């Protein structure tokens, strides 16, 4: 399988509860390497631009407000099949449906406040990494 890079966000509900280290440990245990990392506080407009593909969905306003409510930790994770592997470690969007051992099963509060974001395809990984990081910030 190819070495890939994917964009991860540790969301406000998790940074607020001081869960950053525990979540990063799950990525590392799964064989993913953190090759870029920063803690930032998004504005609602920045959150809106990042989630532009969800603009027409009913939860968009709430999602943007939530993502701008507290700092987030944005990271690039690298590894074999990193995009799918990260989605596996994250678990289903709704923690009630997430498998045992996944981040969302263990830490998420609700379908909205679900602790982590992860790119869902090669195209979105490329767009989302470029949204937050310059090439100089990616250190493999
Ligand atoms: N979301 C929400 N309500 C929903 C579905 C999604 O608040 O009914 C939020 C949730 O934070 C989710 C994000 O919107 O992580 C993006 O939704 P998507 O369906 O892309 O889920 P993901 O890829 O994050 O599992």
Tab-separated table of C-alpha atoms and ligand atoms in Angstrom:
chain	number	residue	atom	x	y	z
A	1	UNK	CA	0.000	0.000	0.000
A	2	UNK	CA	1.190	3.512	-0.771
A	3	UNK	CA	2.528	5.961	1.809
A	4	UNK	CA	-0.090	8.715	2.119
A	5	UNK	CA	-0.590	11.909	4.044
A	6	UNK	CA	-3.903	12.962	5.563
A	7	UNK	CA	-5.197	15.983	7.465
A	8	UNK	CA	-6.378	15.500	11.035
A	9	UNK	CA	-8.055	18.033	13.312
A	10	UNK	CA	-8.402	17.514	17.049
A	11	UNK	CA	-11.656	19.405	17.572
A	12	UNK	CA	-12.627	21.933	20.285
A	13	UNK	CA	-14.469	19.438	22.508
A	14	UNK	CA	-11.248	17.416	22.781
A	15	UNK	CA	-8.705	20.249	23.186
A	16	UNK	CA	-10.981	21.732	25.889
A	17	UNK	CA	-10.910	18.457	27.836
A	18	UNK	CA	-7.100	18.171	27.483
A	19	UNK	CA	-7.325	15.014	25.354
A	20	UNK	CA	-4.760	15.998	22.690
A	21	UNK	CA	-2.033	13.644	23.946
A	22	UNK	CA	-4.380	10.666	24.326
A	23	UNK	CA	-5.690	11.168	20.778
A	24	UNK	CA	-2.218	11.547	19.250
A	25	UNK	CA	-1.201	8.341	21.067
A	26	UNK	CA	-3.997	6.482	19.223
A	27	UNK	CA	-2.666	7.715	15.860
A	28	UNK	CA	0.900	6.734	16.734
A	29	UNK	CA	-0.141	3.307	18.039
A	30	UNK	CA	-1.856	2.714	14.674
A	31	UNK	CA	1.428	3.402	12.864
A	32	UNK	CA	0.649	6.965	11.775
A	33	UNK	CA	3.420	9.550	12.118
A	34	UNK	CA	2.778	13.231	12.912
A	35	UNK	CA	4.732	15.136	10.223
A	36	UNK	CA	3.211	18.578	10.929
A	37	UNK	CA	1.290	19.977	13.893
A	38	UNK	CA	-0.046	23.289	15.149
A	39	UNK	CA	-2.583	24.611	17.619
A	40	UNK	CA	-4.759	27.383	16.213
A	41	UNK	CA	-8.044	29.135	16.993
A	42	UNK	CA	-10.169	29.292	13.826
A	43	UNK	CA	-12.487	32.207	13.119
A	44	UNK	CA	-16.052	31.239	12.115
A	45	UNK	CA	-15.210	32.363	8.551
A	46	UNK	CA	-12.131	30.115	8.419
A	47	UNK	CA	-14.165	27.170	9.747
A	48	UNK	CA	-16.815	27.946	7.122
A	49	UNK	CA	-14.246	27.930	4.325
A	50	UNK	CA	-12.773	24.641	5.521
A	51	UNK	CA	-16.206	22.964	5.654
A	52	UNK	CA	-17.537	24.667	2.464
A	53	UNK	CA	-18.628	21.291	1.023
A	54	UNK	CA	-21.236	21.035	3.834
A	55	UNK	CA	-22.689	24.532	3.207
A	56	UNK	CA	-26.121	23.228	2.218
A	57	UNK	CA	-26.476	20.853	5.162
A	58	UNK	CA	-28.631	21.777	8.139
A	59	UNK	CA	-25.829	21.473	10.690
A	60	UNK	CA	-23.384	23.793	8.829
A	61	UNK	CA	-23.917	26.917	10.997
A	62	UNK	CA	-23.653	24.959	14.224
A	63	UNK	CA	-20.577	23.099	12.959
A	64	UNK	CA	-18.761	26.348	12.049
A	65	UNK	CA	-19.598	27.933	15.410
A	66	UNK	CA	-18.391	24.812	17.238
A	67	UNK	CA	-15.116	24.627	15.286
A	68	UNK	CA	-14.423	28.284	16.177
A	69	UNK	CA	-15.426	27.936	19.845
A	70	UNK	CA	-12.053	26.800	21.239
A	71	UNK	CA	-8.574	26.075	19.835
A	72	UNK	CA	-8.014	23.076	17.581
A	73	UNK	CA	-4.870	21.067	16.820
A	74	UNK	CA	-4.352	20.535	13.093
A	75	UNK	CA	-1.919	17.821	12.042
A	76	UNK	CA	-0.674	15.988	8.989
A	77	UNK	CA	-0.457	12.230	9.570
A	78	UNK	CA	1.717	10.049	7.347
A	79	UNK	CA	1.809	6.297	6.844
A	80	UNK	CA	0.778	3.348	4.707
A	81	UNK	CA	-2.813	3.913	3.618
A	82	UNK	CA	-2.955	6.850	6.050
A	83	UNK	CA	-6.292	8.224	4.798
A	84	UNK	CA	-8.274	5.038	5.426
A	85	UNK	CA	-6.250	4.087	8.503
A	86	UNK	CA	-6.996	7.434	10.151
A	87	UNK	CA	-10.735	7.076	9.389
A	88	UNK	CA	-10.597	3.613	10.989
A	89	UNK	CA	-8.914	4.904	14.151
A	90	UNK	CA	-11.405	7.817	14.313
A	91	UNK	CA	-14.531	5.636	14.121
A	92	UNK	CA	-18.006	6.501	12.827
A	93	UNK	CA	-19.259	10.118	12.827
A	94	UNK	CA	-21.824	9.326	15.528
A	95	UNK	CA	-20.081	7.955	18.649
A	96	UNK	CA	-23.129	5.750	19.313
A	97	UNK	CA	-22.284	3.903	16.083
A	98	UNK	CA	-18.483	3.932	16.492
A	99	UNK	CA	-16.592	0.661	17.026
A	100	UNK	CA	-14.922	-0.170	20.340
A	101	UNK	CA	-11.390	1.171	20.658
A	102	UNK	CA	-11.929	4.065	18.239
A	103	UNK	CA	-11.294	7.688	19.217
A	104	UNK	CA	-14.921	8.695	18.755
A	105	UNK	CA	-16.226	5.725	20.771
A	106	UNK	CA	-13.879	6.611	23.618
A	107	UNK	CA	-13.973	10.408	23.596
A	108	UNK	CA	-16.703	11.951	21.395
A	109	UNK	CA	-19.608	13.712	23.105
A	110	UNK	CA	-22.121	13.668	20.227
A	111	UNK	CA	-22.456	13.416	16.444
A	112	UNK	CA	-21.424	17.093	16.186
A	113	UNK	CA	-18.864	17.327	19.006
A	114	UNK	CA	-17.023	14.231	17.901
A	115	UNK	CA	-13.415	15.044	18.832
A	116	UNK	CA	-11.655	14.539	15.474
A	117	UNK	CA	-11.788	15.315	11.769
A	118	UNK	CA	-9.987	13.260	9.117
A	119	UNK	CA	-9.784	13.678	5.342
A	120	UNK	CA	-12.039	11.199	3.523
A	121	UNK	CA	-10.248	10.882	0.158
A	122	UNK	CA	-6.947	11.623	-1.604
A	123	UNK	CA	-8.457	14.753	-3.152
A	124	UNK	CA	-9.748	16.099	0.151
A	125	UNK	CA	-6.465	15.255	1.908
A	126	UNK	CA	-4.548	17.326	-0.678
A	127	UNK	CA	-6.969	20.255	-0.377
A	128	UNK	CA	-7.150	20.148	3.419
A	129	UNK	CA	-3.380	19.849	3.965
A	130	UNK	CA	-2.819	22.846	1.664
A	131	UNK	CA	-5.546	24.759	3.553
A	132	UNK	CA	-3.488	24.695	6.770
A	133	UNK	CA	0.157	24.011	5.886
A	134	UNK	CA	2.852	25.130	3.467
A	135	UNK	CA	5.268	22.546	2.068
A	136	UNK	CA	7.991	23.903	4.375
A	137	UNK	CA	5.966	22.876	7.433
A	138	UNK	CA	5.737	19.198	6.435
A	139	UNK	CA	8.660	17.331	7.962
A	140	UNK	CA	8.637	13.643	7.128
B	1	LIG	N1	-21.990	16.733	11.743
B	1	LIG	C1	-23.018	17.166	12.551
B	1	LIG	N2	-24.252	16.576	12.409
B	1	LIG	C2	-24.505	15.606	11.493
B	1	LIG	C3	-23.453	15.159	10.667
B	1	LIG	C4	-22.208	15.747	10.811
B	1	LIG	O1	-22.829	18.059	13.377
B	1	LIG	O2	-25.640	15.128	11.402
B	1	LIG	C5	-20.641	17.342	11.891
B	1	LIG	C6	-19.689	16.421	12.645
B	1	LIG	O3	-18.831	17.222	13.456
B	1	LIG	C7	-18.932	15.760	11.503
B	1	LIG	C8	-18.822	16.904	10.502
B	1	LIG	O4	-20.067	17.585	10.607
B	1	LIG	O5	-17.692	15.246	11.929
B	1	LIG	C9	-18.586	16.492	9.063
B	1	LIG	O6	-19.570	15.560	8.690
B	1	LIG	P1	-19.205	14.252	7.849
B	1	LIG	O7	-20.495	13.634	7.421
B	1	LIG	O8	-18.210	14.635	6.779
B	1	LIG	O9	-18.550	13.271	8.955
B	1	LIG	P2	-17.032	12.812	9.232
B	1	LIG	O10	-16.326	12.686	7.894
B	1	LIG	O11	-16.412	13.875	10.119
B	1	LIG	O12	-17.180	11.502	9.950
